[in-house]
PDB file of C-alpha atoms in Angstrom:
ATOM      1  CA  VAL E   1     -50.283-118.897 -94.415  1.00  0.00           C
ATOM      2  CA  GLU E   2     -47.213-119.307 -92.226  1.00  0.00           C
ATOM      3  CA  ALA E   3     -48.611-122.477 -90.693  1.00  0.00           C
ATOM      4  CA  ARG E   4     -49.353-123.897 -94.143  1.00  0.00           C
ATOM      5  CA  ALA E   5     -45.853-122.987 -95.377  1.00  0.00           C
ATOM      6  CA  ALA E   6     -44.290-124.535 -92.258  1.00  0.00           C
ATOM      7  CA  GLN E   7     -46.311-127.711 -92.774  1.00  0.00           C
ATOM      8  CA  LEU E   8     -45.203-127.912 -96.424  1.00  0.00           C
ATOM      9  CA  ASP E   9     -41.588-127.281 -95.380  1.00  0.00           C
ATOM     10  CA  ALA E  10     -41.776-130.092 -92.823  1.00  0.00           C
ATOM     11  CA  ARG E  11     -43.230-132.503 -95.381  1.00  0.00           C
ATOM     12  CA  ALA E  12     -40.568-131.469 -97.898  1.00  0.00           C
ATOM     13  CA  GLY E  13     -37.868-132.059 -95.268  1.00  0.00           C
ATOM     14  CA  GLU E  14     -39.199-135.547 -94.550  1.00  0.00           C
ATOM     15  CA  ALA E  15     -39.348-136.347 -98.257  1.00  0.00           C
ATOM     16  CA  ALA E  16     -35.806-135.016 -98.706  1.00  0.00           C
ATOM     17  CA  ALA E  17     -34.607-137.220 -95.844  1.00  0.00           C
ATOM     18  CA  ARG E  18     -36.285-140.276 -97.438  1.00  0.00           C
ATOM     19  CA  HIS E  19     -34.670-139.323-100.749  1.00  0.00           C
ATOM     20  CA  ASN E  20     -31.242-139.093 -99.124  1.00  0.00           C
ATOM     21  CA  ARG E  21     -31.651-142.457 -97.378  1.00  0.00           C
ATOM     22  CA  ALA E  22     -32.703-144.062-100.671  1.00  0.00           C
ATOM     23  CA  MET E  23     -29.679-142.518-102.381  1.00  0.00           C
ATOM     24  CA  ASP E  24     -27.404-143.878 -99.633  1.00  0.00           C
ATOM     25  CA  ARG E  25     -28.902-147.363-100.017  1.00  0.00           C
ATOM     26  CA  MET E  26     -28.576-147.107-103.809  1.00  0.00           C
ATOM     27  CA  ASP E  27     -24.919-146.069-103.504  1.00  0.00           C
ATOM     28  CA  ALA E  28     -24.239-148.964-101.124  1.00  0.00           C
ATOM     29  CA  ALA E  29     -25.920-151.410-103.517  1.00  0.00           C
ATOM     30  CA  ARG E  30     -23.869-150.047-106.407  1.00  0.00           C
ATOM     31  CA  GLU E  31     -20.696-150.480-104.363  1.00  0.00           C
ATOM     32  CA  ARG E  32     -21.711-154.081-103.600  1.00  0.00           C
ATOM     33  CA  ALA E  33     -22.351-154.618-107.315  1.00  0.00           C
ATOM     34  CA  ASP E  34     -18.929-153.193-108.202  1.00  0.00           C
ATOM     35  CA  GLY E  35     -17.244-155.404-105.619  1.00  0.00           C
ATOM     36  CA  SER E  36     -19.190-158.382-106.865  1.00  0.00           C
ATOM     37  CA  ARG E  37     -18.192-157.665-110.458  1.00  0.00           C
ATOM     38  CA  LYS E  38     -14.537-157.606-109.418  1.00  0.00           C
ATOM     39  CA  ALA E  39     -14.894-160.830-107.431  1.00  0.00           C
ATOM     40  CA  LEU E  40     -16.756-162.390-110.354  1.00  0.00           C
ATOM     41  CA  ALA E  41     -13.954-161.466-112.762  1.00  0.00           C
ATOM     42  CA  ARG E  42     -11.348-162.818-110.326  1.00  0.00           C
ATOM     43  CA  THR E  43     -13.288-166.070-109.860  1.00  0.00           C
ATOM     44  CA  LEU E  44     -13.753-166.451-113.612  1.00  0.00           C
ATOM     45  CA  GLY E  45     -10.004-166.046-114.085  1.00  0.00           C
ATOM     46  CA  GLN E  46      -9.209-168.587-111.385  1.00  0.00           C
ATOM     47  CA  LEU E  47     -11.759-171.001-112.840  1.00  0.00           C
ATOM     48  CA  ALA E  48     -10.266-170.643-116.325  1.00  0.00           C
ATOM     49  CA  VAL E  49      -6.777-171.392-114.975  1.00  0.00           C
ATOM     50  CA  ALA E  50      -8.018-174.393-112.976  1.00  0.00           C
ATOM     51  CA  ARG E  51      -9.934-175.760-115.950  1.00  0.00           C
ATOM     52  CA  GLU E  52      -6.919-175.344-118.226  1.00  0.00           C
ATOM     53  CA  THR E  53      -4.691-177.108-115.702  1.00  0.00           C
ATOM     54  CA  LEU E  54      -7.224-179.924-115.352  1.00  0.00           C
ATOM     55  CA  SER E  55      -7.565-180.183-119.108  1.00  0.00           C
ATOM     56  CA  SER E  56      -3.794-180.441-119.533  1.00  0.00           C
ATOM     57  CA  ARG E  57      -3.627-183.147-116.875  1.00  0.00           C
ATOM     58  CA  LEU E  58      -6.421-185.132-118.532  1.00  0.00           C
ATOM     59  CA  VAL E  59      -4.682-184.906-121.922  1.00  0.00           C
ATOM     60  CA  THR E  60      -1.457-186.098-120.311  1.00  0.00           C
ATOM     61  CA  LEU E  61      -3.243-189.010-118.647  1.00  0.00           C
ATOM     62  CA  TYR E  62      -4.917-189.937-121.929  1.00  0.00           C
ATOM     63  CA  ARG E  63      -1.658-189.840-123.900  1.00  0.00           C
ATOM     64  CA  ARG E  64       0.405-191.550-121.217  1.00  0.00           C
ATOM     65  CA  PRO E  65      -1.716-193.302-118.590  1.00  0.00           C
ATOM     66  CA  ASP E  66      -0.293-193.919-115.158  1.00  0.00           C
ATOM     67  CA  PRO E  67       1.404-197.327-114.975  1.00  0.00           C
ATOM     68  CA  GLY E  68      -0.481-200.194-113.393  1.00  0.00           C
ATOM     69  CA  LEU E  69       0.822-202.048-110.340  1.00  0.00           C
ATOM     70  CA  MET E  70       2.489-204.812-112.372  1.00  0.00           C
ATOM     71  CA  GLU E  71       4.204-202.336-114.678  1.00  0.00           C
ATOM     72  CA  LEU E  72       5.341-200.338-111.648  1.00  0.00           C
ATOM     73  CA  VAL E  73       6.817-203.421-109.949  1.00  0.00           C
ATOM     74  CA  VAL E  74       8.524-204.670-113.101  1.00  0.00           C
ATOM     75  CA  SER E  75       9.983-201.288-114.076  1.00  0.00           C
ATOM     76  CA  SER E  76      11.288-200.439-110.595  1.00  0.00           C
ATOM     77  CA  GLY E  77      14.936-201.208-110.016  1.00  0.00           C
ATOM     78  CA  SER E  78      14.635-201.604-106.265  1.00  0.00           C
ATOM     79  CA  LEU E  79      12.154-201.596-103.433  1.00  0.00           C
ATOM     80  CA  THR E  80      13.071-198.003-102.641  1.00  0.00           C
ATOM     81  CA  ASP E  81      12.450-197.037-106.270  1.00  0.00           C
ATOM     82  CA  LEU E  82       9.086-198.842-106.150  1.00  0.00           C
ATOM     83  CA  VAL E  83       8.057-196.987-102.991  1.00  0.00           C
ATOM     84  CA  THR E  84       9.209-193.652-104.429  1.00  0.00           C
ATOM     85  CA  ARG E  85       7.285-194.178-107.686  1.00  0.00           C
ATOM     86  CA  SER E  86       4.205-195.374-105.832  1.00  0.00           C
ATOM     87  CA  GLU E  87       4.273-192.320-103.567  1.00  0.00           C
ATOM     88  CA  ALA E  88       4.699-190.047-106.610  1.00  0.00           C
ATOM     89  CA  LEU E  89       1.657-191.628-108.265  1.00  0.00           C
ATOM     90  CA  GLN E  90      -0.386-191.277-105.089  1.00  0.00           C
ATOM     91  CA  SER E  91       0.700-187.656-104.779  1.00  0.00           C
ATOM     92  CA  ALA E  92      -0.291-186.972-108.403  1.00  0.00           C
ATOM     93  CA  ALA E  93      -3.657-188.626-107.820  1.00  0.00           C
ATOM     94  CA  GLY E  94      -4.162-186.460-104.722  1.00  0.00           C
ATOM     95  CA  GLU E  95      -3.256-183.339-106.689  1.00  0.00           C
ATOM     96  CA  ASP E  96      -5.686-184.361-109.433  1.00  0.00           C
ATOM     97  CA  ALA E  97      -8.471-184.828-106.887  1.00  0.00           C
ATOM     98  CA  ALA E  98      -7.659-181.468-105.287  1.00  0.00           C
ATOM     99  CA  LEU E  99      -7.765-179.820-108.705  1.00  0.00           C
ATOM    100  CA  VAL E 100     -11.180-181.311-109.469  1.00  0.00           C
ATOM    101  CA  GLU E 101     -12.424-180.116-106.069  1.00  0.00           C
ATOM    102  CA  LYS E 102     -11.021-176.645-106.738  1.00  0.00           C
ATOM    103  CA  VAL E 103     -12.925-176.470-110.037  1.00  0.00           C
ATOM    104  CA  ARG E 104     -16.123-177.474-108.214  1.00  0.00           C
ATOM    105  CA  GLU E 105     -15.577-174.891-105.486  1.00  0.00           C
ATOM    106  CA  LEU E 106     -14.872-172.154-108.020  1.00  0.00           C
ATOM    107  CA  ARG E 107     -18.047-173.014-109.906  1.00  0.00           C
ATOM    108  CA  VAL E 108     -20.035-172.706-106.667  1.00  0.00           C
ATOM    109  CA  ALA E 109     -18.284-169.417-105.860  1.00  0.00           C
ATOM    110  CA  LEU E 110     -19.060-168.176-109.364  1.00  0.00           C
ATOM    111  CA  LEU E 111     -22.759-168.908-108.913  1.00  0.00           C
ATOM    112  CA  ALA E 112     -22.741-167.194-105.518  1.00  0.00           C
ATOM    113  CA  GLU E 113     -21.078-164.066-106.951  1.00  0.00           C
ATOM    114  CA  GLN E 114     -23.567-163.983-109.808  1.00  0.00           C
ATOM    115  CA  ASP E 115     -26.393-164.126-107.271  1.00  0.00           C
ATOM    116  CA  ILE E 116     -24.862-161.329-105.186  1.00  0.00           C
ATOM    117  CA  LEU E 117     -24.426-159.203-108.295  1.00  0.00           C
ATOM    118  CA  ALA E 118     -28.007-159.779-109.433  1.00  0.00           C
ATOM    119  CA  ARG E 119     -29.367-158.857-105.997  1.00  0.00           C
ATOM    120  CA  ALA E 120     -27.232-155.726-105.809  1.00  0.00           C
ATOM    121  CA  ILE E 121     -28.433-154.604-109.239  1.00  0.00           C
ATOM    122  CA  VAL E 122     -32.079-155.153-108.299  1.00  0.00           C
ATOM    123  CA  THR E 123     -31.587-153.254-105.029  1.00  0.00           C
ATOM    124  CA  ALA E 124     -29.807-150.373-106.766  1.00  0.00           C
ATOM    125  CA  ARG E 125     -32.598-150.066-109.331  1.00  0.00           C
ATOM    126  CA  SER E 126     -35.278-150.194-106.654  1.00  0.00           C
ATOM    127  CA  GLU E 127     -33.552-147.557-104.533  1.00  0.00           C
ATOM    128  CA  ALA E 128     -33.017-145.352-107.589  1.00  0.00           C
ATOM    129  CA  ALA E 129     -36.761-145.513-108.264  1.00  0.00           C
ATOM    130  CA  THR E 130     -37.509-144.699-104.610  1.00  0.00           C
ATOM    131  CA  ALA E 131     -35.091-141.765-104.723  1.00  0.00           C
ATOM    132  CA  ALA E 132     -36.710-140.476-107.924  1.00  0.00           C
ATOM    133  CA  ARG E 133     -40.188-140.680-106.354  1.00  0.00           C
ATOM    134  CA  GLU E 134     -39.036-138.828-103.252  1.00  0.00           C
ATOM    135  CA  ARG E 135     -37.247-136.211-105.350  1.00  0.00           C
ATOM    136  CA  ALA E 136     -40.468-135.658-107.323  1.00  0.00           C
ATOM    137  CA  ARG E 137     -42.377-135.395-104.035  1.00  0.00           C
ATOM    138  CA  VAL E 138     -39.899-132.786-102.732  1.00  0.00           C
ATOM    139  CA  GLU E 139     -40.159-130.795-105.946  1.00  0.00           C
ATOM    140  CA  GLY E 140     -43.977-130.920-105.826  1.00  0.00           C
ATOM    141  CA  LEU E 141     -44.006-129.748-102.221  1.00  0.00           C
ATOM    142  CA  LYS E 142     -41.604-126.930-103.073  1.00  0.00           C
ATOM    143  CA  ARG E 143     -43.897-125.827-105.905  1.00  0.00           C
ATOM    144  CA  ARG E 144     -46.854-125.837-103.515  1.00  0.00           C
ATOM    145  CA  ASP E 145     -44.805-123.894-100.986  1.00  0.00           C
ATOM    146  CA  ARG E 146     -43.929-121.302-103.631  1.00  0.00           C
ATOM    147  CA  ALA E 147     -47.580-121.094-104.662  1.00  0.00           C
ATOM    148  CA  VAL E 148     -48.632-120.492-101.047  1.00  0.00           C
ATOM    149  CA  VAL E 149     -45.972-117.805-100.624  1.00  0.00           C
ATOM    150  CA  ASP E 150     -46.839-116.219-103.987  1.00  0.00           C
ATOM    151  CA  GLY E 151     -50.534-116.230-103.039  1.00  0.00           C
ATOM    152  CA  ALA E 152     -49.740-114.625 -99.696  1.00  0.00           C
ATOM    153  CA  ARG E 153     -47.646-111.973-101.446  1.00  0.00           C
ATOM    154  CA  GLY E 154     -50.501-111.257-103.831  1.00  0.00           C
ATOM    155  CA  GLU E 155     -52.955-110.933-100.957  1.00  0.00           C
ATOM    156  CA  LEU E 156     -50.521-108.725 -99.060  1.00  0.00           C
ATOM    157  CA  LYS E 157     -49.967-106.482-102.090  1.00  0.00           C
ATOM    158  CA  ALA E 158     -53.714-106.230-102.631  1.00  0.00           C
ATOM    159  CA  ALA E 159     -54.252-105.369 -98.956  1.00  0.00           C
ATOM    160  CA  LEU E 160     -51.496-102.729 -99.100  1.00  0.00           C
ATOM    161  CA  ALA E 161     -52.911-101.285-102.299  1.00  0.00           C
ATOM    162  CA  ALA E 162     -56.397-101.106-100.712  1.00  0.00           C
ATOM    163  CA  ARG E 163     -54.973 -99.435 -97.646  1.00  0.00           C
ATOM    164  CA  THR E 164     -53.052 -96.954 -99.734  1.00  0.00           C
ATOM    165  CA  GLN E 165     -56.252 -96.034-101.632  1.00  0.00           C
ATOM    166  CA  GLN E 166     -58.140 -95.537 -98.364  1.00  0.00           C
ATOM    167  CA  ARG E 167     -55.721 -92.846 -97.264  1.00  0.00           C
TER     168      ARG E 167
END
């Protein structure tokens, strides 16, 4: 009886350890999901700002297009003014290109965060199921252990009662 109870205790201990490891992995996955949700919200905010800025710039360009080379030359009062205006236009064009690139990068980052979040959710669910299975296994082994102990008690009581009647 003791050997059987010890064996059941050992199996219950192993199942409890597996349960605890699954819970740890589930907690870690949930933490990754929380972090990913925060990063996703931050990226969405940054993307919204970048898109709004790009939209405003496009509206401005549509309403008042950048001057062509001839217009720039004619409207400039001096060579220095022409160079300054030309550099300003080039700088604006560079900023526009950087803004478009930023929108692209944020869209890629958004997709990556969505993927991380989806994976973390799947992992958390899987580990929760593993933990539940191991918890059920522990509970089943504990019930068996109690049944073995209860059976041994019954046998011991019966043996004591028989011995008492023999006296």
